CSV table of C-alpha atoms in Angstrom, one decimal:
chain,number,residue,atom,x,y,z
A,1262,UNK,CA,0.0,0.0,0.0
A,1263,UNK,CA,1.3,3.4,-1.0
A,1264,UNK,CA,1.6,6.2,1.6
A,1265,UNK,CA,2.1,10.0,1.4
A,1266,UNK,CA,5.9,9.6,1.3
A,1267,UNK,CA,5.6,7.5,-1.9
A,1268,UNK,CA,3.4,10.2,-3.5
A,1269,UNK,CA,5.8,12.9,-2.5
A,1270,UNK,CA,8.8,11.0,-3.9
A,1271,UNK,CA,6.9,10.6,-7.2
A,1272,UNK,CA,6.1,14.4,-7.1
A,1273,UNK,CA,9.8,15.2,-7.1
A,1274,UNK,CA,10.1,13.3,-10.4
A,1275,UNK,CA,8.7,15.9,-12.8
A,1276,UNK,CA,8.1,13.2,-15.4
A,1277,UNK,CA,5.5,11.5,-13.3
A,1278,UNK,CA,2.8,14.0,-12.3
A,1279,UNK,CA,0.0,11.7,-13.4
A,1280,UNK,CA,1.4,8.8,-11.5
A,1281,UNK,CA,1.6,10.8,-8.2
A,1282,UNK,CA,-1.9,12.2,-8.8
A,1283,UNK,CA,-3.3,8.7,-9.4
A,1284,UNK,CA,-1.8,7.5,-6.2
A,1285,UNK,CA,-3.1,10.5,-4.3
A,1286,UNK,CA,-6.5,10.0,-5.8
A,1287,UNK,CA,-6.6,6.3,-4.8
A,1288,UNK,CA,-5.6,7.2,-1.3
A,1289,UNK,CA,-7.9,10.2,-0.7
A,1290,UNK,CA,-10.9,10.1,-3.0
A,1291,UNK,CA,-13.3,8.3,-0.5
A,1292,UNK,CA,-12.3,10.5,2.4
A,1293,UNK,CA,-12.8,13.7,0.3
A,1294,UNK,CA,-16.1,12.5,-1.0
A,1295,UNK,CA,-17.5,11.4,2.3
A,1296,UNK,CA,-16.5,14.6,4.0
A,1297,UNK,CA,-18.3,16.6,1.3
A,1298,UNK,CA,-21.2,14.2,1.4
A,1299,UNK,CA,-21.7,14.5,5.2
A,1300,UNK,CA,-21.5,18.3,4.9
A,1301,UNK,CA,-24.0,18.8,2.0
A,1302,UNK,CA,-25.8,15.4,2.3
A,1303,UNK,CA,-26.8,15.5,-1.4
A,1304,UNK,CA,-24.9,13.1,-3.7
A,1305,UNK,CA,-24.8,15.3,-6.8
A,1306,UNK,CA,-23.5,18.2,-4.7
A,1307,UNK,CA,-20.9,16.1,-3.1
A,1308,UNK,CA,-19.9,14.8,-6.5
A,1309,UNK,CA,-19.5,18.3,-7.8
A,1310,UNK,CA,-17.4,19.3,-4.8
A,1311,UNK,CA,-15.2,16.2,-5.0
A,1312,UNK,CA,-14.5,16.8,-8.7
A,1313,UNK,CA,-13.6,20.4,-8.1
A,1314,UNK,CA,-11.4,19.5,-5.2
A,1315,UNK,CA,-9.4,17.0,-7.3
A,1316,UNK,CA,-9.1,19.4,-10.2
A,1317,UNK,CA,-7.7,22.0,-7.7
A,1318,UNK,CA,-5.3,19.4,-6.3
A,1319,UNK,CA,-4.1,18.5,-9.9
A,1320,UNK,CA,-3.5,22.2,-10.6
A,1321,UNK,CA,-1.7,22.8,-7.3
A,1322,UNK,CA,0.3,19.6,-7.2
A,1323,UNK,CA,3.3,20.8,-9.2
A,1324,UNK,CA,3.7,23.8,-6.9
A,1325,UNK,CA,3.3,21.7,-3.7
A,1326,UNK,CA,6.6,22.2,-1.8
A,1327,UNK,CA,5.9,20.0,1.2
A,1328,UNK,CA,5.7,22.9,3.7
A,1329,UNK,CA,2.7,21.2,5.3
A,1330,UNK,CA,1.7,17.5,5.3
A,1331,UNK,CA,0.1,16.3,2.1
A,1332,UNK,CA,-3.0,15.1,4.0
A,1333,UNK,CA,-3.3,18.6,5.7
A,1334,UNK,CA,-3.0,20.3,2.3
A,1335,UNK,CA,-5.7,18.0,0.8
A,1336,UNK,CA,-8.1,18.5,3.7
A,1337,UNK,CA,-7.5,22.3,3.6
A,1338,UNK,CA,-8.6,22.3,0.0
A,1339,UNK,CA,-11.5,20.0,0.8
A,1340,UNK,CA,-12.7,22.1,3.7
A,1341,UNK,CA,-12.4,25.4,1.8
A,1342,UNK,CA,-14.1,24.0,-1.4
A,1343,UNK,CA,-17.0,22.6,0.7
A,1344,UNK,CA,-17.5,25.8,2.6
A,1345,UNK,CA,-17.4,27.9,-0.6
A,1346,UNK,CA,-20.0,25.5,-2.2
A,1347,UNK,CA,-22.2,25.7,0.8
A,1348,UNK,CA,-22.0,29.5,0.9
A,1349,UNK,CA,-23.1,29.7,-2.7
A,1350,UNK,CA,-25.9,27.3,-2.0
A,1351,UNK,CA,-27.0,29.3,1.0
A,1352,UNK,CA,-27.0,32.4,-1.0
A,1353,UNK,CA,-29.2,30.8,-3.7
A,1354,UNK,CA,-31.5,29.4,-1.0
A,1355,UNK,CA,-31.8,32.9,0.6
A,1356,UNK,CA,-32.7,34.4,-2.7
A,1357,UNK,CA,-35.6,32.0,-2.9
A,1358,UNK,CA,-36.6,32.7,0.8
A,1359,UNK,CA,-35.6,29.2,1.9
A,1360,UNK,CA,-33.4,27.9,4.8
A,1361,UNK,CA,-30.6,25.8,3.3
A,1362,UNK,CA,-30.4,23.6,6.5
A,1363,UNK,CA,-34.1,23.0,6.3
A,1364,UNK,CA,-33.9,22.0,2.7
A,1365,UNK,CA,-31.2,19.5,3.6
A,1366,UNK,CA,-33.2,18.3,6.6
A,1367,UNK,CA,-36.2,17.6,4.4
A,1368,UNK,CA,-34.0,15.6,2.1
A,1369,UNK,CA,-33.3,13.1,4.9
A,1370,UNK,CA,-36.9,11.9,4.6
A,1371,UNK,CA,-36.4,10.9,1.0
A,1372,UNK,CA,-35.9,7.2,1.0
A,1373,UNK,CA,-33.9,7.2,-2.3
A,1374,UNK,CA,-31.6,9.7,-0.8
A,1375,UNK,CA,-31.1,8.6,2.8
A,1376,UNK,CA,-31.8,5.0,4.0
A,1377,UNK,CA,-30.9,5.5,7.7
A,1378,UNK,CA,-33.1,4.5,10.6
A,1379,UNK,CA,-35.2,7.1,12.5
A,1380,UNK,CA,-32.4,7.4,15.1
A,1381,UNK,CA,-29.8,8.0,12.4
A,1382,UNK,CA,-32.0,10.5,10.8
A,1383,UNK,CA,-32.3,12.4,14.0
A,1384,UNK,CA,-28.5,12.3,14.4
A,1385,UNK,CA,-28.1,13.8,11.0
A,1386,UNK,CA,-30.7,16.5,11.8
A,1387,UNK,CA,-28.9,17.3,15.0
A,1388,UNK,CA,-25.7,17.8,12.9
A,1389,UNK,CA,-27.6,20.2,10.7
A,1390,UNK,CA,-28.3,22.4,13.7
A,1391,UNK,CA,-24.6,23.1,14.2
A,1392,UNK,CA,-22.9,26.1,12.8
A,1393,UNK,CA,-21.1,25.2,9.5
A,1394,UNK,CA,-17.5,25.4,10.9
A,1395,UNK,CA,-18.4,23.6,14.1
A,1396,UNK,CA,-20.1,20.9,12.1
A,1397,UNK,CA,-16.9,20.6,10.0
A,1398,UNK,CA,-14.8,20.1,13.0
A,1399,UNK,CA,-17.2,17.6,14.5
A,1400,UNK,CA,-17.3,15.5,11.3
A,1401,UNK,CA,-13.5,15.4,10.8
A,1402,UNK,CA,-13.1,14.3,14.4
A,1403,UNK,CA,-16.1,12.0,14.7
A,1404,UNK,CA,-16.0,10.2,11.3
A,1405,UNK,CA,-12.3,10.5,10.2
A,1406,UNK,CA,-10.8,10.3,13.7
A,1407,UNK,CA,-8.5,13.2,12.6
A,1408,UNK,CA,-6.0,14.2,15.2
A,1409,UNK,CA,-6.5,17.8,16.4
A,1410,UNK,CA,-2.9,18.6,15.3
A,1411,UNK,CA,-3.7,17.6,11.7
A,1412,UNK,CA,-7.0,19.4,11.9
A,1413,UNK,CA,-5.3,22.5,13.2
A,1414,UNK,CA,-2.9,22.4,10.3
A,1415,UNK,CA,-5.7,21.9,7.8
A,1416,UNK,CA,-8.1,24.5,9.2
A,1417,UNK,CA,-5.6,27.0,10.4
A,1418,UNK,CA,-7.2,27.0,13.9
A,1419,UNK,CA,-5.5,26.4,17.2
A,1420,UNK,CA,-5.8,22.9,18.8
A,1421,UNK,CA,-7.5,24.5,21.9
A,1422,UNK,CA,-10.1,26.2,19.8
A,1423,UNK,CA,-10.8,23.0,17.9
A,1424,UNK,CA,-11.2,21.0,21.1
A,1425,UNK,CA,-13.6,23.6,22.5
A,1426,UNK,CA,-15.5,23.5,19.2
A,1427,UNK,CA,-15.8,19.8,19.2
A,1428,UNK,CA,-16.9,19.8,22.9
A,1429,UNK,CA,-19.7,22.4,22.1
A,1430,UNK,CA,-20.8,20.4,19.1
A,1431,UNK,CA,-21.1,17.2,21.2
A,1432,UNK,CA,-23.1,18.9,23.9
A,1433,UNK,CA,-25.5,20.5,21.3
A,1434,UNK,CA,-26.1,17.1,19.6
A,1435,UNK,CA,-26.7,15.4,22.9
A,1436,UNK,CA,-29.2,18.1,24.0
A,1437,UNK,CA,-31.0,17.9,20.7
A,1438,UNK,CA,-31.3,14.1,20.8
A,1439,UNK,CA,-32.4,14.1,24.5
A,1440,UNK,CA,-35.1,16.7,23.8
A,1441,UNK,CA,-36.8,14.4,21.2
B,287,UNK,CA,-12.1,3.6,28.4
B,288,UNK,CA,-15.2,4.9,26.7
B,289,UNK,CA,-14.6,8.2,25.0
B,290,UNK,CA,-17.0,10.9,24.2
B,291,UNK,CA,-16.7,10.0,20.6
B,292,UNK,CA,-17.7,6.3,21.2
B,293,UNK,CA,-20.6,7.5,23.3
B,294,UNK,CA,-21.9,9.6,20.4
B,295,UNK,CA,-21.3,6.9,17.8
B,296,UNK,CA,-24.0,4.7,19.3
B,297,UNK,CA,-26.5,7.0,17.7
B,298,UNK,CA,-25.1,6.3,14.2
B,299,UNK,CA,-23.6,2.8,14.0
B,300,UNK,CA,-23.0,2.7,10.2
B,301,UNK,CA,-23.2,6.2,9.1
B,302,UNK,CA,-21.8,6.2,5.6
B,303,UNK,CA,-23.7,3.2,4.4
B,304,UNK,CA,-27.0,4.9,5.0
B,305,UNK,CA,-26.2,7.5,2.3
B,306,UNK,CA,-27.2,6.2,-1.1
B,307,UNK,CA,-24.7,6.5,-3.9
B,308,UNK,CA,-25.1,5.3,-7.5
B,309,UNK,CA,-23.6,1.9,-8.4
B,310,UNK,CA,-20.0,2.1,-9.6
B,311,UNK,CA,-19.8,5.8,-8.7
B,312,UNK,CA,-16.2,5.7,-7.4
B,313,UNK,CA,-15.0,3.7,-10.4
B,314,UNK,CA,-16.4,6.4,-12.7
B,315,UNK,CA,-15.3,9.3,-10.6
B,316,UNK,CA,-11.6,9.1,-11.7
B,317,UNK,CA,-12.6,8.9,-15.3
B,318,UNK,CA,-14.8,12.0,-15.0
B,319,UNK,CA,-12.1,14.0,-13.2
B,320,UNK,CA,-9.5,13.0,-15.9
B,321,UNK,CA,-11.9,14.1,-18.6
B,322,UNK,CA,-12.4,17.5,-16.9
B,323,UNK,CA,-8.6,17.9,-16.4
B,324,UNK,CA,-8.0,17.2,-20.1
B,325,UNK,CA,-10.7,19.7,-21.1
B,326,UNK,CA,-9.3,22.4,-18.9
B,327,UNK,CA,-5.7,21.8,-19.9
B,328,UNK,CA,-4.3,25.0,-21.6
B,329,UNK,CA,-3.4,24.6,-25.3
B,330,UNK,CA,0.3,24.3,-26.0
B,331,UNK,CA,1.8,27.8,-26.6
B,332,UNK,CA,3.8,26.8,-29.7
B,333,UNK,CA,0.8,25.2,-31.3
B,334,UNK,CA,-1.3,28.2,-30.4
B,335,UNK,CA,1.2,30.7,-31.9
B,336,UNK,CA,1.4,28.7,-35.1
B,337,UNK,CA,-2.4,28.9,-35.4
B,338,UNK,CA,-2.3,32.6,-34.8
B,339,UNK,CA,0.4,33.2,-37.5
B,340,UNK,CA,-1.4,30.9,-40.0
B,341,UNK,CA,-4.7,32.7,-39.4
B,342,UNK,CA,-3.1,36.2,-39.7
B,343,UNK,CA,-1.3,35.2,-42.9
B,344,UNK,CA,-4.6,33.9,-44.4
B,345,UNK,CA,-6.4,37.1,-43.6
B,346,UNK,CA,-3.6,39.2,-45.1
B,347,UNK,CA,-3.6,37.1,-48.3
B,348,UNK,CA,-7.4,37.3,-48.5
B,349,UNK,CA,-7.4,41.1,-48.1
B,350,UNK,CA,-4.6,41.5,-50.6
B,351,UNK,CA,-6.4,39.4,-53.2
B,352,UNK,CA,-9.6,41.4,-52.6
B,353,UNK,CA,-7.8,44.7,-53.0
B,354,UNK,CA,-6.1,43.5,-56.2
B,355,UNK,CA,-9.4,42.4,-57.8
B,356,UNK,CA,-11.1,45.6,-56.9
B,357,UNK,CA,-8.3,47.8,-58.3
B,358,UNK,CA,-8.1,45.7,-61.5
B,359,UNK,CA,-11.9,46.3,-62.1
B,360,UNK,CA,-11.4,50.0,-61.3
B,361,UNK,CA,-8.6,50.2,-64.0
B,362,UNK,CA,-10.7,48.4,-66.6
B,363,UNK,CA,-13.7,50.5,-66.1
B,364,UNK,CA,-11.6,53.7,-66.2
B,365,UNK,CA,-9.9,52.6,-69.5
B,366,UNK,CA,-13.3,51.8,-71.0
B,367,UNK,CA,-14.6,55.2,-70.0
B,368,UNK,CA,-11.7,57.0,-71.6
B,369,UNK,CA,-12.0,55.0,-74.8
B,370,UNK,CA,-15.7,55.6,-75.1
B,371,UNK,CA,-15.3,59.3,-74.5
B,372,UNK,CA,-12.6,59.5,-77.2
B,373,UNK,CA,-14.9,57.6,-79.6
B,374,UNK,CA,-17.8,59.7,-78.9
B,375,UNK,CA,-15.7,62.9,-79.2
B,376,UNK,CA,-14.2,61.8,-82.5
B,377,UNK,CA,-17.5,60.9,-84.1
B,378,UNK,CA,-19.0,64.2,-83.0
B,379,UNK,CA,-16.1,66.3,-84.2
B,380,UNK,CA,-15.9,64.4,-87.5
B,381,UNK,CA,-19.6,65.1,-88.2
B,382,UNK,CA,-19.1,68.8,-87.4
B,383,UNK,CA,-16.0,69.0,-89.7
B,384,UNK,CA,-18.0,67.7,-92.6
B,385,UNK,CA,-20.5,70.5,-92.3
B,386,UNK,CA,-18.0,73.1,-91.3
B,387,UNK,CA,-14.6,72.1,-92.7
B,388,UNK,CA,-11.6,73.7,-91.0
B,389,UNK,CA,-7.9,73.1,-90.7
B,390,UNK,CA,-8.1,72.1,-87.1
B,391,UNK,CA,-6.5,68.7,-86.5
B,392,UNK,CA,-8.3,66.2,-84.2
B,393,UNK,CA,-6.9,63.2,-82.4
B,394,UNK,CA,-6.9,60.2,-84.6
B,395,UNK,CA,-9.4,57.6,-83.3
B,396,UNK,CA,-7.6,54.8,-85.1
B,397,UNK,CA,-4.7,55.3,-82.7
B,398,UNK,CA,-6.9,53.6,-80.0
B,399,UNK,CA,-5.6,50.2,-79.3
B,400,UNK,CA,-8.5,47.8,-78.7
B,401,UNK,CA,-7.9,44.6,-76.9
B,402,UNK,CA,-9.5,41.6,-78.6
B,403,UNK,CA,-11.6,40.7,-75.6
B,404,UNK,CA,-13.0,44.3,-75.5
B,405,UNK,CA,-13.9,44.3,-79.2
B,406,UNK,CA,-17.4,43.0,-78.8
B,407,UNK,CA,-18.1,45.2,-75.8
B,408,UNK,CA,-17.0,48.3,-77.7
B,409,UNK,CA,-19.2,47.4,-80.7
B,410,UNK,CA,-22.2,47.5,-78.4
B,411,UNK,CA,-20.9,50.6,-76.7
B,412,UNK,CA,-20.4,52.3,-80.0
B,413,UNK,CA,-23.9,51.7,-81.1
B,414,UNK,CA,-25.2,52.9,-77.8
B,415,UNK,CA,-23.1,56.0,-78.1
B,416,UNK,CA,-24.3,56.6,-81.6
B,417,UNK,CA,-27.9,56.3,-80.5
B,418,UNK,CA,-27.2,58.9,-77.8
B,419,UNK,CA,-25.6,61.3,-80.3
B,420,UNK,CA,-28.5,60.8,-82.8
B,421,UNK,CA,-26.1,59.8,-85.5
B,422,UNK,CA,-27.7,58.8,-88.8
B,423,UNK,CA,-27.0,55.4,-90.3
B,424,UNK,CA,-24.6,56.9,-92.8
B,425,UNK,CA,-22.7,58.7,-90.1
B,426,UNK,CA,-22.5,55.5,-88.1
B,427,UNK,CA,-21.1,53.6,-91.0
B,428,UNK,CA,-18.7,56.4,-91.6
B,429,UNK,CA,-17.7,56.4,-88.0
B,430,UNK,CA,-17.0,52.7,-87.9
B,431,UNK,CA,-15.0,52.9,-91.1
B,432,UNK,CA,-13.1,55.8,-89.6
B,433,UNK,CA,-12.1,54.0,-86.5
B,434,UNK,CA,-11.6,50.8,-88.5
B,435,UNK,CA,-13.8,48.5,-86.7
């Protein structure tokens, strides 16, 4: 199995940009997709985001100098691209006098879209009540088990702030679920 | 030790599997990304410059050819105009001279050099000019003999 070091070694060989990109894609595409999917819930939106992220990675790969870890760099792109996408969606929703989170919440009832149990649906709804950045921190920690240090590098936020953010998010989710 | 994370995870035991994705999505994803990367790849600069030069050269040639054709037509029509004026003038003066002989010398219409391809055109033009000048048939015959048509 290839790791980040193998990808970085291939990156130094200017003749093999496609090979390093292919390795990187194999290693990260599911993580990138699922992060986007958990944030926007809709498959088509997550697909658009994932494609944009990998195109940005492809364009930025030749100038990647290894100042940060490859994983942090990829997650920074993922987080930013997802946030930008959601901002534009929220803007469009506001223009049509709709609440974006409410639109997503309603989609959870669509059986072709989400097949989770009632408890899982409630958990997803609880996630939607979190502020966007707090939700992002929670998802990276909860689903990806991302260390705070890596998250800090990717999001440009201090470890202490991230821990506090995760703690607040957990409390809010618990409160939401207990109130049901 | 049970962590806060583990505690929360009991609410969502298999989170990702509950989100529906189309069959074979991840297999097609790479293909779709490769296709978009190829489409967004900038055109090779050398190839682009060659295309620009070739297009510019074609435009210049086309313009040159158009200008040459227009000026050639302009020259032809000017030449015809001059020739017809001379013919008309000669015939008019010749007719006046017969009625009022004088020693005045007139330009010799026979000096006009007619190109073979213009011969037919000038025949028609001459008859038209004669009509305009109200020349009689005799005068017309005399004129054609004079200019040796």
